[in-house]
Amino acid sequence: MYSFNDSDTLSSILGWVSIACWIVVYSPQIYANYTLQSGEGLSLVFVYVWLLGDITNMTGAILADLLPTIIILGLYYTLCDIILLVQVYYYRKKATRSLAFEGVESEETPLLPNGTSNHSKKDMSSVKELALQYAGALIFVVVTGVLAWWIGSNIEMEEKHPKRHSLFMVWVIQILGWTSAICYLGSRIPQIIKNFSTRCEGLAPALFFFSILGNATYSLSICVKSMEKEYLITNASWLAGSALTIFLDLVVLSQFSYFRYIALKRAVRILPAENIPQGES
């Protein structure tokens, strides 16, 4: 019988919620790229370094003989990174062919197909509606994670004893873990820099929302399971890669909020007086 007072159970639930977040984390950006027919909102360095982090993370999981589900998830993350890269290069090639067909590109050609002209329409949308969407997404991943934990807890599986590794292999796994953590942290920097020039156009904020939620629940799942020094040292690379990335993802979301606020002010200023709703705060 499972009890919510059991740290192992709570850690497992948080772990499943984290997995649910990471399963959907790429979807908003892949969909945004498809809708815009462009991937220019993404920094290629960001995606390449994130891909390297996922590859080293998956390799470490294989060498550490972790559960097959963890390895499959690592493969899934890697595949999603590749999809993002394929989108960027495909839409660039498509845009180049289109420009060659239509003529020489002018200085007014926007970075993204929809340009900043869509700012007004997007930024004037209801903040309440956006909050409800994110609240719904949050409830969805939490319920999905808890449901996955419940199903898993009721399926009898043969207990798998951890394999004992040589000292050399332990060091290799730790090096891969720290390399992965550094990649996850370093990948955000070029994206943050690029956002100043693109004003976050073409970037899906949900990508970073789910990333924060996934990293937060993953970090908590480690800490809830045990706060013993040896356990924390063993998981230090994965804990650092998750917890510290949250801060940089918050920086990206802050950029979204700032540029949205600026665009909203600009949109209100250019609207004719008769189009501005009266009596609203």
mmCIF file of C-alpha atoms in Angstrom:
data_model
loop_
_atom_site.group_PDB
_atom_site.id
_atom_site.type_symbol
_atom_site.label_atom_id
_atom_site.label_comp_id
_atom_site.label_asym_id
_atom_site.label_seq_id
_atom_site.Cartn_x
_atom_site.Cartn_y
_atom_site.Cartn_z
ATOM 1 C CA MET A 1 0.000 0.000 0.000
ATOM 2 C CA TYR A 2 1.384 3.376 -1.016
ATOM 3 C CA SER A 3 1.352 6.349 1.285
ATOM 4 C CA PHE A 4 1.864 9.979 0.378
ATOM 5 C CA ASN A 5 4.006 10.220 3.506
ATOM 6 C CA ASP A 6 6.449 7.817 1.907
ATOM 7 C CA SER A 7 9.320 9.850 0.432
ATOM 8 C CA ASP A 8 9.943 7.215 -2.246
ATOM 9 C CA THR A 9 6.317 7.445 -3.397
ATOM 10 C CA LEU A 10 6.322 11.240 -3.499
ATOM 11 C CA SER A 11 9.659 11.195 -5.326
ATOM 12 C CA SER A 12 8.216 8.766 -7.866
ATOM 13 C CA ILE A 13 5.117 10.933 -8.428
ATOM 14 C CA LEU A 14 7.271 14.037 -8.956
ATOM 15 C CA GLY A 15 9.453 12.055 -11.339
ATOM 16 C CA TRP A 16 6.449 11.017 -13.434
ATOM 17 C CA VAL A 17 5.122 14.599 -13.510
ATOM 18 C CA SER A 18 8.564 15.687 -14.709
ATOM 19 C CA ILE A 19 8.470 13.072 -17.479
ATOM 20 C CA ALA A 20 4.995 14.264 -18.528
ATOM 21 C CA CYS A 21 6.381 17.807 -18.827
ATOM 22 C CA TRP A 22 9.329 16.711 -20.927
ATOM 23 C CA ILE A 23 7.130 14.674 -23.263
ATOM 24 C CA VAL A 24 5.165 17.796 -24.258
ATOM 25 C CA VAL A 25 7.928 20.414 -23.873
ATOM 26 C CA TYR A 26 8.964 20.398 -27.544
ATOM 27 C CA SER A 27 5.446 20.357 -28.998
ATOM 28 C CA PRO A 28 4.678 24.122 -28.676
ATOM 29 C CA GLN A 29 7.886 25.133 -30.494
ATOM 30 C CA ILE A 30 7.510 22.510 -33.220
ATOM 31 C CA TYR A 31 3.929 23.693 -33.763
ATOM 32 C CA ALA A 32 4.963 27.369 -33.708
ATOM 33 C CA ASN A 33 7.634 26.708 -36.348
ATOM 34 C CA TYR A 34 5.072 24.897 -38.507
ATOM 35 C CA THR A 35 2.512 27.689 -38.133
ATOM 36 C CA LEU A 36 5.026 30.428 -38.956
ATOM 37 C CA GLN A 37 6.752 28.300 -41.604
ATOM 38 C CA SER A 38 9.980 29.480 -39.982
ATOM 39 C CA GLY A 39 12.391 28.467 -37.246
ATOM 40 C CA GLU A 40 14.223 31.775 -37.061
ATOM 41 C CA GLY A 41 13.004 32.474 -33.535
ATOM 42 C CA LEU A 42 15.330 29.729 -32.326
ATOM 43 C CA SER A 43 19.056 30.118 -31.881
ATOM 44 C CA LEU A 44 20.779 27.274 -33.729
ATOM 45 C CA VAL A 45 23.530 27.242 -31.099
ATOM 46 C CA PHE A 46 20.815 26.791 -28.458
ATOM 47 C CA VAL A 47 19.390 23.723 -30.211
ATOM 48 C CA TYR A 48 22.795 22.192 -31.055
ATOM 49 C CA VAL A 49 24.101 22.528 -27.482
ATOM 50 C CA TRP A 50 20.796 21.230 -26.094
ATOM 51 C CA LEU A 51 21.125 18.256 -28.487
ATOM 52 C CA LEU A 52 24.645 17.590 -27.183
ATOM 53 C CA GLY A 53 23.284 17.711 -23.630
ATOM 54 C CA ASP A 54 20.554 15.201 -24.483
ATOM 55 C CA ILE A 55 23.036 12.859 -26.195
ATOM 56 C CA THR A 56 25.464 12.875 -23.254
ATOM 57 C CA ASN A 57 22.550 12.475 -20.836
ATOM 58 C CA MET A 58 21.221 9.469 -22.775
ATOM 59 C CA THR A 59 24.700 7.932 -23.038
ATOM 60 C CA GLY A 60 25.150 8.296 -19.286
ATOM 61 C CA ALA A 61 21.777 6.631 -18.700
ATOM 62 C CA ILE A 62 22.772 3.684 -20.923
ATOM 63 C CA LEU A 63 26.153 3.224 -19.206
ATOM 64 C CA ALA A 64 24.535 3.561 -15.759
ATOM 65 C CA ASP A 65 22.091 0.814 -16.774
ATOM 66 C CA LEU A 66 19.058 2.931 -15.886
ATOM 67 C CA LEU A 67 15.480 1.877 -16.613
ATOM 68 C CA PRO A 68 14.648 1.356 -20.313
ATOM 69 C CA THR A 69 11.952 4.065 -20.048
ATOM 70 C CA ILE A 70 14.615 6.644 -19.119
ATOM 71 C CA ILE A 71 16.762 5.601 -22.089
ATOM 72 C CA ILE A 72 13.757 5.702 -24.446
ATOM 73 C CA LEU A 73 12.924 9.204 -23.186
ATOM 74 C CA GLY A 74 16.526 10.261 -23.862
ATOM 75 C CA LEU A 75 16.159 8.965 -27.401
ATOM 76 C CA TYR A 76 12.845 10.842 -27.738
ATOM 77 C CA TYR A 77 14.452 14.124 -26.585
ATOM 78 C CA THR A 78 17.264 13.663 -29.093
ATOM 79 C CA LEU A 79 14.769 13.013 -31.882
ATOM 80 C CA CYS A 80 12.813 16.180 -30.993
ATOM 81 C CA ASP A 81 16.023 18.250 -31.073
ATOM 82 C CA ILE A 82 16.737 16.895 -34.553
ATOM 83 C CA ILE A 83 13.178 17.746 -35.663
ATOM 84 C CA LEU A 84 13.708 21.367 -34.538
ATOM 85 C CA LEU A 85 16.969 21.561 -36.493
ATOM 86 C CA VAL A 86 15.373 20.044 -39.596
ATOM 87 C CA GLN A 87 12.562 22.616 -39.366
ATOM 88 C CA VAL A 88 15.000 25.535 -39.163
ATOM 89 C CA TYR A 89 17.045 24.426 -42.186
ATOM 90 C CA TYR A 90 14.010 23.338 -44.196
ATOM 91 C CA TYR A 91 12.158 26.640 -43.761
ATOM 92 C CA ARG A 92 15.361 28.585 -44.475
ATOM 93 C CA LYS A 93 15.830 26.692 -47.726
ATOM 94 C CA LYS A 94 12.170 27.160 -48.578
ATOM 95 C CA ALA A 95 12.397 30.912 -47.920
ATOM 96 C CA THR A 96 15.554 31.184 -50.046
ATOM 97 C CA ARG A 97 13.854 29.431 -52.983
ATOM 98 C CA SER A 98 10.838 31.714 -52.599
ATOM 99 C CA LEU A 99 13.025 34.837 -52.617
ATOM 100 C CA ALA A 100 14.925 33.607 -55.657
ATOM 101 C CA PHE A 101 11.637 33.102 -57.446
ATOM 102 C CA GLU A 102 10.112 36.443 -56.470
ATOM 103 C CA GLY A 103 13.258 38.543 -56.852
ATOM 104 C CA VAL A 104 15.964 40.153 -54.770
ATOM 105 C CA GLU A 105 15.200 40.468 -51.064
ATOM 106 C CA SER A 106 14.507 44.041 -49.981
ATOM 107 C CA GLU A 107 15.703 45.699 -46.789
ATOM 108 C CA GLU A 108 12.142 45.626 -45.501
ATOM 109 C CA THR A 109 11.910 41.818 -45.656
ATOM 110 C CA PRO A 110 11.124 40.678 -42.088
ATOM 111 C CA LEU A 111 13.128 38.125 -40.157
ATOM 112 C CA LEU A 112 10.022 35.983 -39.738
ATOM 113 C CA PRO A 113 7.291 35.437 -42.338
ATOM 114 C CA ASN A 114 4.664 37.197 -40.236
ATOM 115 C CA GLY A 115 7.107 39.862 -39.097
ATOM 116 C CA THR A 116 6.312 42.197 -36.250
ATOM 117 C CA SER A 117 3.057 43.211 -37.885
ATOM 118 C CA ASN A 118 1.348 40.468 -35.915
ATOM 119 C CA HIS A 119 2.461 42.031 -32.646
ATOM 120 C CA SER A 120 -0.706 44.043 -32.195
ATOM 121 C CA LYS A 121 -3.016 41.105 -32.740
ATOM 122 C CA LYS A 122 -1.036 38.787 -30.468
ATOM 123 C CA ASP A 123 -0.177 41.231 -27.742
ATOM 124 C CA MET A 124 -3.714 42.601 -27.471
ATOM 125 C CA SER A 125 -5.045 39.110 -26.716
ATOM 126 C CA SER A 126 -6.532 38.528 -23.294
ATOM 127 C CA VAL A 127 -4.012 37.957 -20.500
ATOM 128 C CA LYS A 128 -6.746 36.072 -18.667
ATOM 129 C CA GLU A 129 -7.145 33.692 -21.612
ATOM 130 C CA LEU A 130 -3.394 33.073 -21.690
ATOM 131 C CA ALA A 131 -3.352 32.400 -17.924
ATOM 132 C CA LEU A 132 -6.203 29.906 -18.322
ATOM 133 C CA GLN A 133 -4.319 28.102 -21.089
ATOM 134 C CA TYR A 134 -1.216 27.706 -18.952
ATOM 135 C CA ALA A 135 -3.287 26.678 -15.914
ATOM 136 C CA GLY A 136 -4.970 24.035 -18.055
ATOM 137 C CA ALA A 137 -1.599 22.803 -19.334
ATOM 138 C CA LEU A 138 -0.285 22.657 -15.766
ATOM 139 C CA ILE A 139 -3.270 20.610 -14.591
ATOM 140 C CA PHE A 140 -2.914 18.315 -17.609
ATOM 141 C CA VAL A 141 0.733 17.393 -17.001
ATOM 142 C CA VAL A 142 0.205 16.957 -13.242
ATOM 143 C CA VAL A 143 -2.816 14.692 -13.745
ATOM 144 C CA THR A 144 -0.991 12.757 -16.486
ATOM 145 C CA GLY A 145 2.067 12.307 -14.247
ATOM 146 C CA VAL A 146 0.013 11.110 -11.269
ATOM 147 C CA LEU A 147 -1.984 8.765 -13.512
ATOM 148 C CA ALA A 148 1.224 7.322 -14.998
ATOM 149 C CA TRP A 149 2.598 6.783 -11.482
ATOM 150 C CA TRP A 150 -0.632 5.073 -10.374
ATOM 151 C CA ILE A 151 -0.632 2.746 -13.394
ATOM 152 C CA GLY A 152 3.048 1.957 -12.885
ATOM 153 C CA SER A 153 2.566 1.297 -9.167
ATOM 154 C CA ASN A 154 -0.179 -1.229 -9.902
ATOM 155 C CA ILE A 155 1.799 -3.165 -12.499
ATOM 156 C CA GLU A 156 3.974 -5.845 -11.006
ATOM 157 C CA MET A 157 7.447 -5.610 -12.411
ATOM 158 C CA GLU A 158 10.521 -7.630 -11.648
ATOM 159 C CA GLU A 159 12.749 -5.634 -9.362
ATOM 160 C CA LYS A 160 15.956 -4.657 -11.080
ATOM 161 C CA HIS A 161 18.986 -4.492 -8.839
ATOM 162 C CA PRO A 162 21.443 -1.743 -9.724
ATOM 163 C CA LYS A 163 24.554 -2.954 -11.498
ATOM 164 C CA ARG A 164 27.870 -2.394 -9.740
ATOM 165 C CA HIS A 165 30.236 -0.353 -11.880
ATOM 166 C CA SER A 166 33.998 -0.136 -11.875
ATOM 167 C CA LEU A 167 35.588 3.065 -10.584
ATOM 168 C CA PHE A 168 36.515 4.005 -14.151
ATOM 169 C CA MET A 169 32.922 3.594 -15.350
ATOM 170 C CA VAL A 170 31.630 5.610 -12.394
ATOM 171 C CA TRP A 171 33.913 8.491 -13.433
ATOM 172 C CA VAL A 172 32.813 8.198 -17.081
ATOM 173 C CA ILE A 173 29.148 8.386 -16.036
ATOM 174 C CA GLN A 174 29.840 11.401 -13.816
ATOM 175 C CA ILE A 175 31.760 13.181 -16.589
ATOM 176 C CA LEU A 176 28.864 12.584 -18.981
ATOM 177 C CA GLY A 177 26.430 13.847 -16.353
ATOM 178 C CA TRP A 178 28.383 17.073 -15.762
ATOM 179 C CA THR A 179 28.880 17.575 -19.516
ATOM 180 C CA SER A 180 25.135 17.265 -19.957
ATOM 181 C CA ALA A 181 24.495 19.757 -17.132
ATOM 182 C CA ILE A 182 26.939 22.291 -18.626
ATOM 183 C CA CYS A 183 25.309 21.908 -22.053
ATOM 184 C CA TYR A 184 21.817 22.481 -20.668
ATOM 185 C CA LEU A 185 23.026 25.607 -18.881
ATOM 186 C CA GLY A 186 25.142 26.921 -21.742
ATOM 187 C CA SER A 187 22.454 26.366 -24.363
ATOM 188 C CA ARG A 188 20.242 29.105 -22.901
ATOM 189 C CA ILE A 189 22.845 31.861 -23.239
ATOM 190 C CA PRO A 190 22.805 32.168 -27.061
ATOM 191 C CA GLN A 191 18.993 32.036 -27.040
ATOM 192 C CA ILE A 192 18.799 34.841 -24.458
ATOM 193 C CA ILE A 193 21.199 36.937 -26.571
ATOM 194 C CA LYS A 194 19.234 36.278 -29.778
ATOM 195 C CA ASN A 195 15.947 37.270 -28.106
ATOM 196 C CA PHE A 196 17.173 40.880 -27.875
ATOM 197 C CA SER A 197 17.310 41.077 -31.671
ATOM 198 C CA THR A 198 14.213 38.984 -32.487
ATOM 199 C CA ARG A 199 12.169 40.332 -29.546
ATOM 200 C CA CYS A 200 11.148 36.688 -28.915
ATOM 201 C CA GLU A 201 9.314 36.569 -32.265
ATOM 202 C CA GLY A 202 8.778 32.954 -33.363
ATOM 203 C CA LEU A 203 9.682 31.528 -29.954
ATOM 204 C CA ALA A 204 7.069 29.544 -28.007
ATOM 205 C CA PRO A 205 6.988 30.572 -24.318
ATOM 206 C CA ALA A 206 5.380 27.212 -23.472
ATOM 207 C CA LEU A 207 8.702 25.547 -24.344
ATOM 208 C CA PHE A 208 10.336 27.287 -21.389
ATOM 209 C CA PHE A 209 7.254 27.032 -19.149
ATOM 210 C CA PHE A 210 7.258 23.231 -19.412
ATOM 211 C CA SER A 211 11.050 23.173 -19.126
ATOM 212 C CA ILE A 212 10.862 25.042 -15.810
ATOM 213 C CA LEU A 213 8.108 22.759 -14.527
ATOM 214 C CA GLY A 214 9.939 19.618 -15.684
ATOM 215 C CA ASN A 215 13.244 20.685 -14.138
ATOM 216 C CA ALA A 216 11.582 21.798 -10.892
ATOM 217 C CA THR A 217 9.718 18.519 -10.378
ATOM 218 C CA TYR A 218 12.803 16.504 -11.371
ATOM 219 C CA SER A 219 14.990 18.374 -8.859
ATOM 220 C CA LEU A 220 12.361 17.932 -6.148
ATOM 221 C CA SER A 221 12.079 14.215 -6.911
ATOM 222 C CA ILE A 222 15.802 13.858 -6.152
ATOM 223 C CA CYS A 223 15.706 15.945 -2.968
ATOM 224 C CA VAL A 224 12.517 14.335 -1.634
ATOM 225 C CA LYS A 225 13.939 10.832 -2.067
ATOM 226 C CA SER A 226 16.968 11.525 0.113
ATOM 227 C CA MET A 227 18.993 14.431 1.435
ATOM 228 C CA GLU A 228 21.939 12.250 2.436
ATOM 229 C CA LYS A 229 25.282 13.714 1.401
ATOM 230 C CA GLU A 230 26.456 10.673 -0.596
ATOM 231 C CA TYR A 231 23.176 10.464 -2.519
ATOM 232 C CA LEU A 232 23.219 14.181 -3.371
ATOM 233 C CA ILE A 233 26.855 14.015 -4.495
ATOM 234 C CA THR A 234 26.066 11.064 -6.775
ATOM 235 C CA ASN A 235 23.180 12.990 -8.365
ATOM 236 C CA ALA A 236 24.871 16.409 -8.198
ATOM 237 C CA SER A 237 25.329 16.784 -11.963
ATOM 238 C CA TRP A 238 21.703 15.995 -12.799
ATOM 239 C CA LEU A 239 20.504 18.160 -9.899
ATOM 240 C CA ALA A 240 22.677 21.093 -10.989
ATOM 241 C CA GLY A 241 21.684 20.748 -14.630
ATOM 242 C CA SER A 242 18.003 20.901 -13.690
ATOM 243 C CA ALA A 243 17.937 23.422 -10.852
ATOM 244 C CA LEU A 244 20.273 26.011 -12.381
ATOM 245 C CA THR A 245 18.590 25.851 -15.785
ATOM 246 C CA ILE A 246 15.353 27.012 -14.132
ATOM 247 C CA PHE A 247 16.924 30.428 -13.483
ATOM 248 C CA LEU A 248 17.922 30.919 -17.130
ATOM 249 C CA ASP A 249 14.510 29.766 -18.360
ATOM 250 C CA LEU A 250 12.940 32.363 -16.059
ATOM 251 C CA VAL A 251 15.153 34.969 -17.744
ATOM 252 C CA VAL A 252 13.733 33.917 -21.135
ATOM 253 C CA LEU A 253 10.150 34.147 -19.842
ATOM 254 C CA SER A 254 10.984 37.587 -18.422
ATOM 255 C CA GLN A 255 12.097 38.615 -21.915
ATOM 256 C CA PHE A 256 8.771 37.400 -23.299
ATOM 257 C CA SER A 257 6.892 39.482 -20.711
ATOM 258 C CA TYR A 258 9.016 42.588 -21.340
ATOM 259 C CA PHE A 259 8.727 42.529 -25.135
ATOM 260 C CA ARG A 260 5.016 41.733 -24.891
ATOM 261 C CA TYR A 261 4.547 44.760 -22.622
ATOM 262 C CA ILE A 262 6.494 47.029 -24.996
ATOM 263 C CA ALA A 263 4.514 45.771 -28.013
ATOM 264 C CA LEU A 264 1.227 46.250 -26.161
ATOM 265 C CA LYS A 265 2.104 49.866 -25.315
ATOM 266 C CA ARG A 266 3.088 50.527 -28.929
ATOM 267 C CA ALA A 267 -0.127 48.915 -30.205
ATOM 268 C CA VAL A 268 -2.274 51.024 -27.885
ATOM 269 C CA ARG A 269 -0.490 54.218 -28.972
ATOM 270 C CA ILE A 270 -1.082 53.616 -32.686
ATOM 271 C CA LEU A 271 -4.740 52.590 -32.333
ATOM 272 C CA PRO A 272 -7.242 55.327 -33.283
ATOM 273 C CA ALA A 273 -8.970 56.815 -30.243
ATOM 274 C CA GLU A 274 -12.360 55.478 -31.328
ATOM 275 C CA ASN A 275 -11.027 51.892 -31.392
ATOM 276 C CA ILE A 276 -9.802 51.980 -27.818
ATOM 277 C CA PRO A 277 -12.395 50.393 -25.480
ATOM 278 C CA GLN A 278 -13.865 52.905 -23.043
ATOM 279 C CA GLY A 279 -14.519 52.358 -19.373
ATOM 280 C CA GLU A 280 -12.050 49.492 -18.987
ATOM 281 C CA SER A 281 -9.284 49.487 -16.458
#
